[in-house]
Coordinates of C-alpha atoms in Angstrom, one line a residue:
M9 CA 28.5 42.2 24.2
D10 CA 25.4 41.2 22.7
A11 CA 23.8 38.2 24.6
T12 CA 20.8 38.5 22.5
P13 CA 21.0 35.1 20.6
I14 CA 21.7 33.4 23.8
I15 CA 19.1 34.8 26.0
Q16 CA 16.3 33.9 23.2
L17 CA 17.7 30.3 23.2
I18 CA 17.8 30.1 27.2
D19 CA 14.0 31.8 27.3
K20 CA 12.4 29.1 25.0
A21 CA 14.2 26.6 27.6
K22 CA 12.5 24.4 30.3
H23 CA 16.0 22.4 31.0
I24 CA 19.1 23.1 30.4
G25 CA 22.1 20.7 30.9
L26 CA 25.3 22.0 31.8
I27 CA 28.7 20.4 30.8
L28 CA 32.2 21.2 32.3
P29 CA 35.5 19.5 31.8
Q30 CA 36.4 16.4 33.8
N31 CA 38.1 17.9 36.3
P32 CA 37.3 21.8 36.3
N33 CA 39.2 24.2 38.3
H34 CA 38.1 26.7 40.7
D35 CA 37.2 29.2 38.0
V36 CA 35.3 26.7 35.7
L37 CA 33.6 25.6 39.1
V38 CA 32.3 29.1 40.3
S39 CA 31.3 30.1 36.7
A40 CA 29.2 26.9 36.8
E41 CA 27.7 28.4 40.0
V42 CA 26.9 31.3 39.6
M43 CA 25.5 30.5 35.6
A44 CA 23.3 27.6 37.2
K45 CA 22.2 30.3 39.7
F46 CA 21.2 32.8 37.1
L47 CA 19.1 29.7 35.1
V48 CA 17.2 28.9 38.1
S49 CA 16.1 32.6 38.6
R50 CA 14.4 32.1 35.5
A51 CA 12.8 28.9 36.5
I52 CA 14.6 26.9 34.3
C53 CA 15.5 23.2 35.4
V54 CA 19.2 22.8 35.4
G55 CA 20.9 18.9 35.3
M56 CA 24.5 18.5 35.3
I57 CA 25.9 16.4 32.4
T58 CA 29.3 16.0 33.2
R59 CA 30.2 13.2 36.2
L60 CA 32.0 15.5 38.6
D61 CA 33.8 14.0 41.7
S62 CA 31.6 14.7 44.9
A63 CA 35.2 16.3 46.1
L64 CA 35.1 19.2 43.9
V65 CA 31.6 20.6 44.8
D66 CA 30.8 19.2 48.2
R67 CA 31.4 22.7 49.4
D68 CA 28.0 23.6 50.0
T69 CA 28.7 27.0 51.5
I70 CA 30.3 28.3 48.3
L71 CA 28.7 26.2 45.7
P72 CA 25.0 25.2 47.1
I73 CA 23.2 25.2 43.8
L74 CA 26.1 23.0 41.9
A75 CA 26.1 20.4 44.6
S76 CA 22.5 20.3 44.5
L77 CA 22.5 19.2 40.7
K78 CA 21.1 16.2 39.8
P79 CA 21.6 14.7 36.2
P80 CA 19.3 15.8 33.6
T81 CA 16.1 14.0 33.7
K82 CA 15.3 11.3 31.0
E83 CA 12.4 10.2 28.9
F84 CA 10.9 7.1 29.8
I85 CA 9.8 4.4 27.2
I86 CA 7.0 2.1 27.7
S87 CA 7.7 -0.5 24.5
L88 CA 5.6 -3.0 23.2
D89 CA 6.4 -6.0 21.2
T90 CA 4.2 -5.5 18.6
T91 CA 5.2 -8.7 16.7
T92 CA 4.0 -10.9 19.2
A93 CA 1.3 -8.9 20.7
P94 CA -0.3 -6.3 17.6
I95 CA -2.9 -3.9 18.7
S96 CA -5.8 -2.5 17.2
Q97 CA -5.8 0.8 19.6
L98 CA -3.8 3.3 21.9
R99 CA -5.4 5.4 24.2
Y100 CA -4.5 7.3 27.9
E101 CA -6.4 8.5 30.7
H102 CA -5.1 10.9 32.4
T103 CA -6.6 11.5 35.9
P104 CA -5.5 13.9 38.9
T105 CA -3.4 11.1 40.3
S106 CA -2.3 9.0 37.6
V107 CA -2.0 8.5 33.7
D108 CA -3.3 5.1 32.7
I109 CA -1.7 3.9 29.3
I110 CA -4.3 1.7 27.5
L111 CA -3.5 -0.6 25.0
S112 CA -6.3 -3.0 22.9
P113 CA -5.0 -5.8 21.4
S114 CA -6.2 -6.9 17.8
S115 CA -5.9 -10.5 18.3
H116 CA -3.7 -12.2 20.8
S117 CA -4.0 -11.2 24.9
I118 CA -1.2 -8.8 25.9
L119 CA 1.5 -10.5 28.1
Q120 CA 3.3 -8.9 30.9
D121 CA 6.6 -10.1 28.8
N122 CA 5.7 -8.3 25.7
I123 CA 5.9 -5.3 27.5
S124 CA 9.3 -3.5 28.4
F125 CA 10.7 -0.1 30.4
R126 CA 13.7 1.9 29.3
Q127 CA 15.2 5.2 29.2
G128 CA 15.3 7.6 26.6
H129 CA 17.5 10.9 25.6
I130 CA 18.1 13.6 28.3
Q131 CA 15.5 16.3 28.4
C132 CA 17.6 19.4 27.6
D133 CA 16.4 22.2 25.1
C134 CA 19.8 23.2 25.1
I135 CA 23.4 22.6 26.8
I136 CA 25.6 25.1 28.0
A137 CA 29.4 24.3 27.8
L138 CA 31.6 25.8 30.2
G139 CA 35.3 26.1 29.9
I140 CA 35.6 23.3 27.0
E141 CA 37.6 24.0 24.0
D142 CA 37.2 20.9 22.3
I143 CA 34.1 19.1 20.1
K144 CA 35.8 16.1 21.6
Q145 CA 35.3 16.6 24.7
I146 CA 31.7 16.8 24.6
D147 CA 31.2 14.0 22.3
K148 CA 32.9 11.7 24.7
T149 CA 30.7 13.4 28.0
M150 CA 27.6 13.2 25.8
R151 CA 28.1 9.3 24.7
D152 CA 28.9 8.2 28.6
T153 CA 25.4 10.2 29.4
T154 CA 23.0 9.5 27.2
A155 CA 22.2 8.1 24.0
A156 CA 21.4 11.3 21.8
P157 CA 24.3 12.8 20.1
F158 CA 25.1 16.3 20.9
S159 CA 24.4 17.7 17.8
E160 CA 20.4 17.1 17.9
I161 CA 20.6 19.3 21.0
P162 CA 21.2 23.3 20.7
L163 CA 24.7 24.1 22.2
I164 CA 25.9 27.2 23.5
A165 CA 29.7 27.3 24.0
M166 CA 30.8 29.8 26.8
D167 CA 35.3 29.8 27.0
I168 CA 38.4 31.9 26.8
A169 CA 40.8 29.7 24.8
S170 CA 42.3 31.4 21.8
N171 CA 42.1 27.9 19.7
H172 CA 38.4 27.2 20.5
A173 CA 36.8 24.7 18.0
Q174 CA 33.5 27.0 17.5
Y175 CA 31.9 24.0 17.9
G176 CA 28.3 25.3 19.5
Q177 CA 25.3 26.7 17.6
I178 CA 26.5 30.0 19.6
N179 CA 29.8 30.4 20.7
L180 CA 30.7 33.3 23.5
I181 CA 34.7 33.0 23.0
D182 CA 36.8 35.9 24.3
P183 CA 40.6 34.8 24.5
T184 CA 40.9 38.8 26.0
C185 CA 39.6 37.5 29.6
C186 CA 41.8 36.2 31.7
S187 CA 39.2 33.6 33.3
L188 CA 36.0 32.4 32.8
T189 CA 34.6 34.3 35.5
E190 CA 35.5 37.3 33.9
L191 CA 33.9 36.0 30.9
I192 CA 30.4 34.9 32.7
Y193 CA 30.2 38.5 34.5
R194 CA 30.4 40.6 30.9
F195 CA 27.8 38.0 29.8
L196 CA 25.4 38.6 32.9
T197 CA 25.9 42.3 32.7
S198 CA 24.6 42.7 29.1
I199 CA 21.2 40.9 30.1
P200 CA 19.0 44.0 30.3
H201 CA 17.2 44.0 33.9
Y202 CA 19.5 40.9 35.6
V203 CA 21.2 42.1 38.8
I204 CA 24.1 40.1 39.7
P205 CA 23.8 39.0 43.6
A206 CA 26.4 40.2 45.7
Q207 CA 27.3 36.2 46.4
S208 CA 27.5 35.3 42.9
A209 CA 29.6 38.9 42.7
T210 CA 32.2 37.6 45.2
L211 CA 32.6 34.2 43.5
L212 CA 33.1 35.7 40.1
L213 CA 36.0 37.5 41.9
S214 CA 37.6 34.8 43.5
G215 CA 37.8 33.3 40.0
I216 CA 39.9 35.9 38.8
L217 CA 42.1 36.1 41.5
H218 CA 42.3 32.4 41.3
K219 CA 43.2 32.4 37.5
S220 CA 45.3 35.7 38.2
A221 CA 47.2 34.4 41.1
G222 CA 45.8 37.8 42.7
F223 CA 46.6 39.8 39.7
A224 CA 50.2 38.9 39.9
Q225 CA 50.0 37.6 36.3
I226 CA 47.8 40.3 34.3
T227 CA 48.2 43.5 33.1
N228 CA 44.8 43.8 31.2
A229 CA 43.2 46.7 32.0
D230 CA 39.8 45.2 31.5
T231 CA 39.9 42.6 34.0
L232 CA 41.1 45.0 36.5
L233 CA 37.9 47.1 35.6
T234 CA 35.5 44.0 35.7
S235 CA 37.0 43.3 39.0
H236 CA 36.5 47.1 40.2
E237 CA 32.9 46.6 39.1
L238 CA 32.3 43.4 40.9
M239 CA 33.1 45.1 44.1
G240 CA 31.0 47.8 43.3
I241 CA 27.9 45.5 43.1
G242 CA 28.8 43.6 46.6
A243 CA 31.9 41.5 45.8
D244 CA 33.7 40.9 49.0
Y245 CA 37.1 41.3 48.3
K246 CA 38.4 39.8 51.6
A247 CA 36.4 36.5 51.1
A248 CA 36.9 36.2 47.0
H249 CA 40.6 36.0 48.1
I250 CA 40.0 33.5 51.1
L251 CA 38.4 31.5 48.3
A252 CA 40.5 31.8 45.7
H253 CA 43.8 30.2 48.3
A254 CA 41.2 27.7 49.2
A255 CA 40.5 26.2 45.6
T256 CA 43.5 24.2 46.5
S257 CA 42.0 21.0 47.9
S258 CA 43.7 20.4 51.6
L259 CA 44.3 16.7 49.6
L260 CA 46.6 18.1 47.5
I261 CA 48.9 20.1 49.7
P262 CA 51.3 17.5 50.6
L263 CA 51.4 16.9 46.6
I264 CA 52.7 20.1 46.0
G265 CA 54.5 20.4 49.3
R266 CA 57.0 17.7 47.7
A267 CA 56.9 19.2 44.6
L268 CA 57.8 23.0 45.4
A269 CA 60.7 21.3 48.1
R270 CA 62.4 19.5 44.6
S271 CA 61.6 22.7 42.9
R272 CA 64.8 24.7 41.0
V273 CA 65.2 27.5 39.1
D274 CA 66.9 28.8 36.5
D275 CA 66.9 32.4 37.0
E276 CA 68.8 33.4 33.5
K277 CA 66.3 31.8 31.6
K278 CA 63.3 32.3 34.2
I279 CA 62.3 28.8 34.2
I280 CA 61.3 26.6 37.3
W281 CA 61.8 23.0 37.4
S282 CA 60.0 20.6 39.5
C283 CA 59.3 16.7 39.6
V284 CA 57.0 14.2 41.0
T285 CA 57.9 10.9 41.7
Q286 CA 55.9 7.3 41.8
S287 CA 56.6 7.6 45.8
D288 CA 55.2 10.8 45.6
F289 CA 52.0 9.3 44.1
L290 CA 52.0 6.8 46.5
A291 CA 52.3 8.5 49.3
T292 CA 49.7 11.5 48.7
R293 CA 47.2 9.2 46.4
N294 CA 47.0 11.8 44.3
Q295 CA 46.3 11.2 40.3
P296 CA 47.9 12.6 37.1
K297 CA 44.9 14.9 36.9
D298 CA 46.2 16.6 39.7
M299 CA 49.5 17.8 37.9
S300 CA 47.4 21.0 36.6
N301 CA 46.8 22.2 40.3
V302 CA 50.4 21.6 41.0
L303 CA 51.4 23.6 38.0
D304 CA 48.9 26.4 39.4
R305 CA 50.7 26.6 42.3
M306 CA 54.1 26.9 40.8
R307 CA 53.3 29.6 39.0
K308 CA 51.7 31.4 41.9
E309 CA 54.5 30.8 43.8
F310 CA 57.3 32.1 41.3
P311 CA 54.9 34.5 39.2
H312 CA 57.8 36.0 37.2
M313 CA 59.1 32.7 35.6
R314 CA 58.3 32.6 32.2
A315 CA 57.9 28.6 32.4
C316 CA 57.1 26.2 34.9
V317 CA 57.9 22.5 34.0
L318 CA 56.7 19.6 36.2
L319 CA 58.2 16.2 34.9
W320 CA 56.1 13.4 36.8
Q321 CA 56.2 9.4 36.8
Y322 CA 53.0 7.3 37.5
P323 CA 53.3 3.9 39.4
N324 CA 53.6 1.1 37.8
H325 CA 54.8 3.3 34.7
Q326 CA 58.3 3.4 33.5
E327 CA 57.8 6.5 30.7
I328 CA 58.3 10.0 32.5
H329 CA 55.9 12.7 31.6
A330 CA 56.1 16.3 31.2
S331 CA 53.5 19.2 31.6
I332 CA 54.6 22.9 31.2
A333 CA 53.2 26.0 32.4
A334 CA 53.3 29.1 30.6
D335 CA 51.6 32.1 29.0
T336 CA 49.2 31.5 26.1
Q337 CA 51.7 33.1 23.7
L338 CA 54.7 30.4 24.4
L339 CA 52.3 27.5 24.9
E340 CA 51.0 27.8 21.5
L341 CA 54.5 27.9 20.1
L342 CA 55.6 24.9 22.3
R343 CA 52.0 22.8 21.2
E344 CA 53.4 23.5 17.3
K345 CA 56.4 22.0 18.2
T346 CA 55.3 18.7 20.4
N347 CA 51.7 18.2 19.5
G348 CA 51.4 18.6 23.1
E349 CA 47.6 18.4 24.4
Y350 CA 46.5 21.7 26.0
H351 CA 45.1 21.9 29.3
D352 CA 43.8 25.5 30.7
M353 CA 47.3 27.6 31.1
H354 CA 49.3 24.4 31.0
I355 CA 50.1 21.4 28.0
E356 CA 51.4 18.3 29.0
L357 CA 53.6 16.9 25.9
A358 CA 53.0 14.0 23.4
D359 CA 56.5 12.5 23.7
T360 CA 57.4 10.5 26.9
Y361 CA 61.2 10.1 28.3
D362 CA 63.1 7.2 29.5
S363 CA 64.5 9.2 32.8
F364 CA 64.0 12.4 34.6
V365 CA 67.7 13.8 33.5
S366 CA 66.7 12.9 29.8
A367 CA 63.5 14.5 30.0
E368 CA 65.1 17.8 31.6
H369 CA 67.9 17.9 28.7
Q370 CA 65.5 17.4 25.9
I371 CA 62.6 19.7 27.2
A372 CA 65.8 22.6 28.0
A373 CA 66.8 22.6 24.3
L374 CA 63.1 22.5 23.4
L375 CA 62.6 25.8 25.4
D376 CA 66.2 27.1 24.2
D377 CA 64.3 27.1 21.1
V378 CA 61.2 29.4 22.0
L379 CA 62.4 31.2 24.3

């Protein structure tokens, strides 16, 4: 892997912003922690552009840098209305403790009401997007954060999605990696003279274990070699294993338990079915965004299933939604047929259904076509 273009861009930067998916999984979070630690080691000011739920990063023991990151600093603009207070000269004086901006009026005295203050663009010499496959996600994040469109700021995209939109000025994309942490490892080891700290190595290994369900879902020799190399540079396998399992928040355990209790296995077709009802959402106070974590757990509990189907109905909504987790090849086939929305290792089908029964019948027919 040639990291030269990325390093050249990073070395010119004093401020770098990170963008993550709105609901990042453990793999993305630890990738961001390791990348942020690398950037800080190069005396770069790192800002978090994505507004993350504090519960995701309030694990100071394993994500200390990510938990401490603030939004990127912004320019501060002092604006004078020259239509009512024209000036003949503008200068400033710099002292050890202050900067005085001096405005010389050309005709009328300058009043306080003639002056206004506002924030400008974020201070980012470049942006690194981790685990985001679609440019539209970047657009929304930037609109929510700053007036500056991302196209005005050099952007480095790092991801493992096979259908990545290649929206970055530099795109580091490798679908052969089983996890984003594996890609980050390959990137960091290509940098001359940079030694990955043992703690970072443990985090990277935990991301691989999390995404691969403890190597149950991969056969890629490169991933196994990467894991071996991480342990060779100090990764603690036992600690990484614990982190990978602890990645599922305790807040999700009741919801996952309900889904697993209702699971039904079709041994002939290698499909596991489950559902989450309105009462489940109300009882556990979880959100639709948590369906990805439920599916992740289902795949870990049933690693030999070809597909995991989760049907769910959110409170005060009549329609039934469906999310399917499977391998990349099967997901691509399903997305082509359904125009579903891709999320990590599952898709949410675009169609909704009138009942759980009709949803299962229609999705079963769909899976019969692609399996």
